[in-house]
Amino acid sequence: MSDKELNGVNVAKFGGTSVANFAAMSNCAKIIKNNPATRVVVVSASAGVTNLLVDIANTAMSKEQIKQKLAEIEAIQHSILTDLGSPADVSDKLYQLLSSLSDLALHEEIIHRADLKDALLSHGERMSSLLFSQVLKQIDVNAENFDVRNVLKTDSQFGKATPNLAAIKAAAANLMLPSLENTVFVTQGFIGSDEQGETTTLGRGGSDFTAALLAEALEAQTCEIWTDVIGVYTTDPRITAAARPLPELSFEEAAEMATFGAKVLHPATMEPALRQNIKVFVGSSREPEKGGTWIVKDCETQPAYRAITRRKEQVMVTVKTPKMMYAQGFLQRVFTIIAKHKLSVDLVTTSEISVAFTLDNPANSVTEQLNKATLDELSEFCDVKVEDNYDLVTVVGNNMHSEAGVSNRIFNAVAEHNLRMICYGANPHNLSLLVKDSASAEVVCALHKALFE
């Protein structure tokens, strides 16, 4: 393929609900057939499968309980196979994958070894890509079920591997590019492999990231993220019915939204798109005719307020010591410990003798993310206070630090609510409020009413 032709390539990613069953897959197949530029298709596991695999990988269960989970997974995949007419070659490959999955699930070390967990979790995407490639073939699309692990090379950090960009680009040029003009590659999101060929994963939601990485490696022009909602909304429509889809977002706005809780996009997706200036589209595979949201480098408009996000299950940690006053190196010492334990800090505020910061706590248990070792090390030189049951509400927009009246409008909207922490972003795109989880939905609704309705 020439460079000129290559620039027209589109990479399309379909989430779990989009490949949940044969009917959903058929909708997606039509979207692909209607866009000849789509040469790479990245799929998630069928809806429900990943949750079952995560349960098997992380929960101590009896063999009978594991077999019950496996039976549920098989039922989801077998239903699609039956609707396909159970072609012999696909049936054989699917049952090989189910057998391999069963062996890993019943491995006595499964909940203790990260490498086995990643190998097990990969089966969801491997099964859905096998079945979806056959759906495409049945409507006369020349599709190939391609193992992304041959291209998406990573380090060996199982569970949250870091991609090797140079290796990915070289492998894509060698294994995908020569056939791109005549073949639609149907491949897996979320998974990769390290230098030893061991299966790795990019972390939950990593299928978006996979699509963006492949689009970057192939120098594609566009990357489509097909999900079950019509684009990116002004806020989560489950919180307020007044939320509306946005026609466009900038890369910076989308990155802020993803980082601060918007579930439509994986936070890392924007990095490859921004590096290569790849336009990203988000739309509904159920209703493709309704359009969606384009994420681009330069938007036609740059409003002060673009959207509101909510990031749930946050903890706030306050470290305090009188010795901090006029002392050098205190912050460095605190954040060296945080980095050592691989904790990611979102917000930070400081006073003369204390520092407060927020952390994700997805298991809703302080010990899950902020472990005892971290607290013990911090306690050696300061008092530590941990508060949980918070959510982070963020207003995303433009020039928020310099445009007159922006903060006044926001704070007037939430005047009746207690704000535990307030933080302007280090860039002009966000203002974040830490509030009690019991009040966060009300805060989002109040802000949305004041800013968008």
Coordinates of C-alpha atoms in Angstrom, one line a residue:
M1 CA 0.0 0.0 0.0
S2 CA 1.3 3.4 -0.9
D3 CA 1.7 6.2 1.8
K4 CA -1.1 8.1 0.1
E5 CA -3.5 5.0 0.4
L6 CA -2.3 4.2 3.9
N7 CA -3.4 7.7 5.2
G8 CA -7.0 6.7 4.5
V9 CA -6.9 3.7 6.7
N10 CA -9.4 3.5 9.6
V11 CA -9.0 1.3 12.7
A12 CA -12.4 0.4 14.3
K13 CA -12.8 -0.9 17.9
F14 CA -15.9 -2.6 19.1
G15 CA -16.6 -2.9 22.8
G16 CA -18.1 -5.8 24.7
T17 CA -21.8 -4.9 24.2
S18 CA -21.1 -4.4 20.5
V19 CA -20.0 -8.0 20.2
A20 CA -22.3 -9.4 22.9
N21 CA -24.1 -11.8 20.6
F22 CA -24.7 -12.6 17.0
A23 CA -27.2 -9.9 16.4
A24 CA -24.9 -7.2 17.8
M25 CA -21.9 -8.6 15.8
S26 CA -24.0 -8.4 12.7
N27 CA -24.7 -4.7 13.3
C28 CA -21.0 -4.1 13.6
A29 CA -20.2 -6.1 10.5
K30 CA -22.5 -3.8 8.5
I31 CA -20.7 -0.8 9.8
I32 CA -17.4 -2.3 8.6
K33 CA -18.7 -3.3 5.2
N34 CA -20.1 0.2 4.7
N35 CA -16.7 1.8 5.3
P36 CA -14.0 0.4 2.9
A37 CA -11.4 2.4 4.8
T38 CA -11.7 0.1 7.8
R39 CA -8.8 -2.4 7.5
V40 CA -8.3 -3.2 11.2
V41 CA -11.0 -4.2 13.6
V42 CA -10.2 -4.5 17.3
V43 CA -12.7 -6.3 19.5
S44 CA -13.3 -6.7 23.2
A45 CA -14.5 -9.8 24.9
S46 CA -18.3 -10.4 24.5
A47 CA -20.2 -8.6 27.2
G48 CA -20.1 -10.5 30.5
V49 CA -17.1 -12.7 29.7
T50 CA -14.4 -10.5 31.1
N51 CA -16.2 -10.1 34.4
L52 CA -16.4 -13.9 34.7
L53 CA -12.7 -14.3 33.8
V54 CA -11.7 -11.7 36.4
D55 CA -13.7 -13.6 39.0
I56 CA -11.9 -16.8 38.2
A57 CA -8.5 -15.1 38.2
N58 CA -8.9 -13.2 41.4
T59 CA -11.3 -15.2 43.7
A60 CA -10.6 -18.3 45.6
M61 CA -13.3 -20.8 44.4
S62 CA -14.0 -24.5 44.5
K63 CA -13.6 -26.5 41.3
E64 CA -17.4 -26.7 41.0
Q65 CA -17.7 -22.9 41.2
I66 CA -15.0 -22.4 38.6
K67 CA -16.7 -24.9 36.3
Q68 CA -19.9 -23.0 36.7
K69 CA -18.2 -19.8 35.6
L70 CA -16.7 -21.6 32.7
A71 CA -20.1 -23.0 31.7
E72 CA -21.5 -19.4 31.7
I73 CA -18.7 -18.3 29.4
E74 CA -19.1 -21.3 27.1
A75 CA -22.9 -20.6 26.8
I76 CA -22.2 -17.0 25.7
Q77 CA -19.8 -18.1 23.0
H78 CA -21.7 -21.2 22.0
S79 CA -24.8 -19.1 21.3
I80 CA -22.9 -17.0 18.8
L81 CA -21.4 -20.1 17.2
T82 CA -24.8 -21.7 16.8
D83 CA -26.2 -18.6 15.1
L84 CA -23.2 -18.7 12.8
G85 CA -24.2 -22.3 11.7
S86 CA -21.3 -23.9 13.7
P87 CA -18.8 -24.1 10.8
A88 CA -16.4 -26.9 11.6
D89 CA -13.1 -24.9 11.5
V90 CA -14.5 -22.2 13.8
S91 CA -16.0 -24.8 16.2
D92 CA -12.7 -26.6 16.4
K93 CA -10.8 -23.4 17.2
L94 CA -13.4 -22.2 19.7
Y95 CA -13.3 -25.5 21.6
Q96 CA -9.5 -25.4 21.6
L97 CA -9.7 -22.0 23.3
L98 CA -12.3 -23.2 25.8
S99 CA -10.2 -26.2 26.6
S100 CA -7.1 -24.0 27.1
L101 CA -9.2 -21.6 29.3
S102 CA -10.4 -24.5 31.4
D103 CA -6.8 -25.7 32.0
L104 CA -5.7 -22.2 33.2
A105 CA -8.9 -21.7 35.3
L106 CA -8.3 -24.9 37.2
H107 CA -4.5 -24.3 37.6
E108 CA -3.8 -24.4 41.3
E109 CA -1.7 -21.2 41.1
I110 CA -4.1 -19.1 39.1
I111 CA -5.0 -16.6 41.8
H112 CA -1.3 -16.2 42.8
R113 CA 0.5 -15.7 39.5
A114 CA 0.1 -12.6 37.4
D115 CA 1.3 -14.3 34.2
L116 CA -1.3 -17.0 34.5
K117 CA -4.0 -14.4 35.1
D118 CA -3.1 -12.5 31.9
A119 CA -3.0 -15.8 29.9
L120 CA -6.5 -16.6 31.2
L121 CA -7.9 -13.1 30.6
S122 CA -6.7 -13.1 27.0
H123 CA -9.2 -15.8 26.1
G124 CA -12.2 -13.5 26.1
E125 CA -10.9 -11.4 23.2
R126 CA -9.4 -14.3 21.4
M127 CA -12.8 -16.0 21.3
S128 CA -14.8 -12.9 20.3
S129 CA -12.3 -12.1 17.5
L130 CA -12.5 -15.7 16.1
L131 CA -16.3 -15.5 16.0
F132 CA -16.5 -12.0 14.7
S133 CA -14.1 -12.7 11.8
Q134 CA -16.5 -15.4 10.7
V135 CA -19.5 -13.0 10.9
L136 CA -17.6 -10.8 8.5
K137 CA -16.8 -13.6 6.2
Q138 CA -20.4 -14.6 5.9
I139 CA -21.2 -11.1 4.4
D140 CA -18.3 -11.4 1.9
V141 CA -15.7 -9.4 3.8
N142 CA -12.2 -10.8 3.4
A143 CA -11.5 -11.0 7.1
E144 CA -8.6 -12.6 8.9
N145 CA -8.6 -13.5 12.6
F146 CA -5.2 -12.0 13.5
D147 CA -3.3 -12.6 16.8
V148 CA -2.4 -9.2 18.1
R149 CA 0.2 -10.6 20.4
N150 CA 2.5 -10.9 17.3
V151 CA 2.4 -7.2 17.0
L152 CA 1.5 -5.5 20.3
K153 CA 4.8 -6.0 22.1
T154 CA 5.0 -4.9 25.7
D155 CA 7.2 -5.2 28.8
S156 CA 6.6 -8.0 31.3
Q157 CA 4.5 -6.0 33.8
F158 CA 1.6 -8.5 33.9
G159 CA -1.7 -6.9 34.5
K160 CA -0.8 -3.4 33.3
A161 CA 1.9 -3.8 30.6
T162 CA 3.6 -0.9 29.0
P163 CA 3.7 -1.0 25.1
N164 CA 7.0 -1.0 23.2
L165 CA 6.1 1.6 20.5
A166 CA 9.1 0.9 18.3
A167 CA 8.6 -2.8 18.4
I168 CA 4.9 -2.4 17.7
K169 CA 5.5 -0.2 14.6
A170 CA 8.1 -2.6 13.2
A171 CA 5.9 -5.7 13.7
A172 CA 2.9 -4.0 12.2
A173 CA 4.9 -2.9 9.2
N174 CA 6.1 -6.5 8.7
L175 CA 3.0 -8.5 9.5
M176 CA 0.0 -6.3 8.7
L177 CA 1.0 -3.6 6.3
P178 CA 1.7 -5.8 3.2
S179 CA -1.8 -7.3 3.3
L180 CA -3.7 -4.3 4.5
E181 CA -5.2 -3.4 1.1
N182 CA -6.9 -6.7 0.6
T183 CA -7.5 -8.0 4.1
V184 CA -9.6 -6.8 7.1
F185 CA -7.6 -7.8 10.2
V186 CA -9.9 -8.8 13.1
T187 CA -7.8 -8.7 16.2
Q188 CA -8.0 -8.5 20.0
G189 CA -8.0 -5.5 22.3
F190 CA -6.5 -5.4 25.7
I191 CA -3.7 -8.1 25.2
G192 CA -0.1 -8.2 24.0
S193 CA 3.0 -10.2 24.6
D194 CA 6.5 -9.5 26.1
E195 CA 9.9 -10.3 24.7
Q196 CA 9.6 -13.9 25.9
G197 CA 6.3 -14.3 24.0
E198 CA 4.3 -14.5 27.3
T199 CA 0.8 -13.1 27.1
T200 CA 0.4 -9.7 28.8
T201 CA -2.6 -7.3 29.3
L202 CA -2.8 -3.5 29.2
G203 CA -5.2 -3.2 32.1
R204 CA -9.0 -3.0 32.2
G205 CA -10.5 -1.1 29.3
G206 CA -7.3 -1.5 27.3
S207 CA -9.1 -2.3 24.0
D208 CA -9.4 1.4 23.2
F209 CA -5.7 1.8 23.8
T210 CA -4.9 -1.2 21.5
A211 CA -6.9 0.4 18.7
A212 CA -5.1 3.7 19.1
L213 CA -1.7 2.0 19.2
L214 CA -2.4 0.0 16.0
A215 CA -3.7 3.2 14.3
E216 CA -0.5 5.0 15.3
A217 CA 1.7 2.1 14.1
L218 CA -0.1 1.9 10.7
E219 CA -0.2 5.7 10.4
A220 CA -4.0 5.5 10.0
Q221 CA -6.1 8.6 9.5
T222 CA -8.9 7.7 11.8
C223 CA -9.7 5.5 14.8
E224 CA -13.3 4.7 15.6
I225 CA -14.5 3.6 19.0
W226 CA -17.9 1.9 18.7
T227 CA -19.8 1.4 22.0
D228 CA -23.4 1.5 23.3
V229 CA -23.7 5.3 23.5
I230 CA -24.0 8.0 20.9
G231 CA -20.7 9.6 21.4
V232 CA -19.3 11.4 24.5
Y233 CA -21.9 13.3 26.5
T234 CA -21.8 16.5 28.5
T235 CA -22.0 14.2 31.5
D236 CA -23.0 10.6 32.3
P237 CA -26.6 10.3 31.1
R238 CA -27.3 7.9 33.9
I239 CA -26.9 10.8 36.3
T240 CA -29.1 13.3 34.5
A241 CA -31.4 12.9 31.6
A242 CA -30.4 16.4 30.5
A243 CA -27.0 15.2 29.3
R244 CA -26.4 15.5 25.6
P245 CA -23.9 14.1 23.1
L246 CA -21.0 16.4 22.1
P247 CA -20.3 16.8 18.4
E248 CA -16.6 17.4 19.0
L249 CA -13.8 17.4 21.6
S250 CA -10.2 18.4 21.5
F251 CA -7.6 15.7 22.4
E252 CA -6.8 17.6 25.6
E253 CA -10.4 17.8 26.6
A254 CA -10.9 14.1 25.9
A255 CA -7.8 13.1 27.8
E256 CA -9.0 15.1 30.8
M257 CA -12.4 13.5 30.7
A258 CA -11.0 10.0 30.4
T259 CA -8.6 10.6 33.3
F260 CA -11.2 12.1 35.6
G261 CA -13.8 9.4 35.1
A262 CA -15.5 9.4 31.7
K263 CA -16.1 5.7 30.9
V264 CA -16.4 6.0 27.2
L265 CA -12.7 6.2 26.6
H266 CA -9.6 4.6 28.1
P267 CA -7.3 7.4 29.4
A268 CA -4.3 6.2 27.5
T269 CA -6.2 6.2 24.1
M270 CA -5.5 9.9 23.5
E271 CA -1.7 9.5 23.7
P272 CA -1.1 7.7 20.4
A273 CA -3.9 9.7 18.7
L274 CA -2.2 13.0 19.8
R275 CA 1.2 11.8 18.8
Q276 CA 0.1 10.9 15.2
N277 CA -2.8 13.4 15.0
I278 CA -5.3 10.7 14.4
K279 CA -8.9 11.7 14.4
V280 CA -10.9 9.6 16.9
F281 CA -14.7 9.0 16.5
V282 CA -17.0 7.7 19.3
G283 CA -20.4 6.4 18.3
S284 CA -23.0 3.8 19.0
S285 CA -22.9 0.5 17.1
R286 CA -26.6 0.1 17.7
E287 CA -27.5 3.4 16.1
P288 CA -24.6 4.4 13.8
E289 CA -26.9 6.6 11.8
K290 CA -27.1 9.0 14.7
G291 CA -23.5 10.0 14.4
G292 CA -21.3 10.6 17.4
T293 CA -18.4 12.6 18.7
W294 CA -15.2 13.5 16.8
I295 CA -12.1 14.0 18.9
V296 CA -9.6 16.2 17.0
K297 CA -6.5 18.3 17.5
D298 CA -8.3 21.7 16.9
C299 CA -12.0 22.1 17.6
E300 CA -14.1 24.7 15.8
T301 CA -15.2 26.0 19.3
Q302 CA -13.4 26.2 22.6
P303 CA -16.1 26.8 25.3
A304 CA -15.3 27.5 28.9
Y305 CA -17.3 24.4 29.9
R306 CA -17.4 21.3 27.7
A307 CA -18.4 18.5 30.1
I308 CA -18.6 17.2 33.7
T309 CA -17.1 13.9 34.8
R310 CA -17.3 11.9 38.0
R311 CA -14.6 9.6 39.2
K312 CA -15.9 7.4 42.0
E313 CA -14.2 5.7 45.0
Q314 CA -11.5 8.1 45.9
V315 CA -9.6 8.5 49.2
M316 CA -7.9 11.6 50.5
V317 CA -4.6 11.3 52.4
T318 CA -3.3 14.1 54.6
V319 CA 0.3 14.0 55.8
K320 CA 1.1 16.6 58.4
T321 CA 4.2 17.6 60.5
P322 CA 5.3 20.9 62.1
K323 CA 8.8 20.0 60.8
M324 CA 7.5 20.7 57.3
M325 CA 7.5 24.5 57.9
Y326 CA 10.4 26.1 55.9
A327 CA 11.9 22.6 55.5
Q328 CA 13.3 21.4 52.3
G329 CA 12.8 17.9 50.9
F330 CA 9.5 17.0 52.7
L331 CA 7.4 16.8 49.5
Q332 CA 10.1 14.8 47.8
R333 CA 10.2 12.3 50.7
V334 CA 6.4 11.9 50.6
F335 CA 6.2 11.4 46.9
T336 CA 9.2 9.1 46.7
I337 CA 7.3 6.7 49.0
I338 CA 4.1 7.1 46.9
A339 CA 6.1 6.3 43.7
K340 CA 7.9 3.4 45.3
H341 CA 4.5 1.7 46.0
K342 CA 3.3 2.6 42.5
L343 CA 0.4 4.7 43.6
S344 CA -1.0 7.3 41.2
V345 CA -2.0 10.7 42.7
D346 CA -4.7 12.8 41.2
L347 CA -5.1 16.0 43.2
V348 CA -2.6 17.7 45.5
T349 CA -3.0 20.7 47.8
T350 CA -0.5 22.0 50.4
S351 CA -0.4 24.3 53.4
E352 CA 2.5 25.3 55.6
I353 CA 2.7 22.1 57.6
S354 CA 0.6 19.6 55.6
V355 CA 0.0 18.0 52.2
A356 CA -3.3 16.4 51.1
F357 CA -3.7 14.3 48.0
T358 CA -6.2 12.0 46.4
L359 CA -5.9 8.4 45.2
D360 CA -8.1 5.9 43.3
N361 CA -9.5 3.2 45.6
P362 CA -11.5 1.0 43.2
A363 CA -12.0 -1.8 45.7
N364 CA -13.5 0.7 48.1
S365 CA -11.0 -0.5 50.7
V366 CA -8.2 1.7 51.9
T367 CA -5.9 -1.3 52.3
E368 CA -6.5 -2.3 48.7
Q369 CA -4.6 0.6 47.1
L370 CA -3.0 2.5 50.0
N371 CA -1.4 -0.5 51.7
K372 CA -0.1 -0.8 55.2
A373 CA 3.5 -0.6 54.1
T374 CA 2.9 2.8 52.5
L375 CA 1.2 4.1 55.6
D376 CA 3.9 2.8 57.9
E377 CA 6.7 4.5 55.8
L378 CA 4.8 7.8 55.8
S379 CA 4.1 7.5 59.5
E380 CA 7.8 7.4 60.3
F381 CA 8.2 11.1 59.8
C382 CA 4.6 12.6 59.8
D383 CA 1.1 12.2 61.0
V384 CA -1.1 10.4 58.4
K385 CA -4.9 10.7 58.1
V386 CA -6.9 8.7 55.5
E387 CA -10.5 9.6 54.6
D388 CA -12.6 7.5 52.2
N389 CA -16.0 7.5 50.6
Y390 CA -15.3 10.4 48.3
D391 CA -15.9 11.0 44.6
L392 CA -14.1 13.4 42.3
V393 CA -16.3 15.7 40.2
T394 CA -14.5 17.6 37.4
V395 CA -15.6 20.4 35.1
V396 CA -13.7 20.1 31.8
G397 CA -13.4 23.0 29.5
N398 CA -11.0 25.7 28.1
N399 CA -9.1 28.7 29.5
M400 CA -10.7 28.0 32.9
H401 CA -7.8 29.6 34.7
S402 CA -8.0 33.0 32.9
E403 CA -11.6 33.5 31.7
A404 CA -13.6 35.9 34.0
G405 CA -16.5 34.4 35.8
V406 CA -15.8 30.8 35.2
S407 CA -15.0 29.8 38.8
N408 CA -17.8 32.0 40.2
R409 CA -20.4 30.2 38.1
I410 CA -19.1 26.8 39.2
F411 CA -19.0 27.6 42.9
N412 CA -22.4 29.3 42.9
A413 CA -23.9 26.1 41.5
V414 CA -22.5 24.0 44.4
A415 CA -22.8 26.6 47.1
E416 CA -25.1 24.3 49.2
H417 CA -22.6 21.4 49.1
N418 CA -19.6 20.7 51.2
L419 CA -16.4 20.6 49.1
R420 CA -13.6 18.7 50.8
M421 CA -10.9 19.7 48.3
I422 CA -10.8 22.1 45.4
C423 CA -8.1 21.9 42.7
Y424 CA -7.5 23.8 39.5
G425 CA -5.6 21.7 37.0
A426 CA -2.0 22.4 36.1
N427 CA -3.5 23.1 32.6
P428 CA -6.4 25.4 31.6
H429 CA -8.8 22.4 31.0
N430 CA -10.2 21.4 34.4
L431 CA -11.4 22.3 37.9
S432 CA -11.9 19.4 40.3
L433 CA -14.0 19.1 43.4
L434 CA -13.7 16.3 46.0
V435 CA -17.1 15.6 47.5
K436 CA -18.8 12.9 49.6
D437 CA -19.9 10.0 47.4
S438 CA -23.4 10.3 48.7
A439 CA -23.6 13.9 47.3
S440 CA -21.7 13.5 44.1
A441 CA -24.7 12.9 41.8
E442 CA -26.4 16.0 43.2
V443 CA -23.3 18.0 42.6
V444 CA -23.0 16.8 39.0
C445 CA -26.7 17.6 38.4
A446 CA -26.4 21.1 39.9
L447 CA -23.3 21.9 37.8
H448 CA -24.9 20.5 34.6
K449 CA -28.0 22.6 35.2
A450 CA -26.0 25.8 35.8
L451 CA -23.5 25.3 32.9
F452 CA -25.3 23.4 30.2
E453 CA -29.1 23.7 30.6

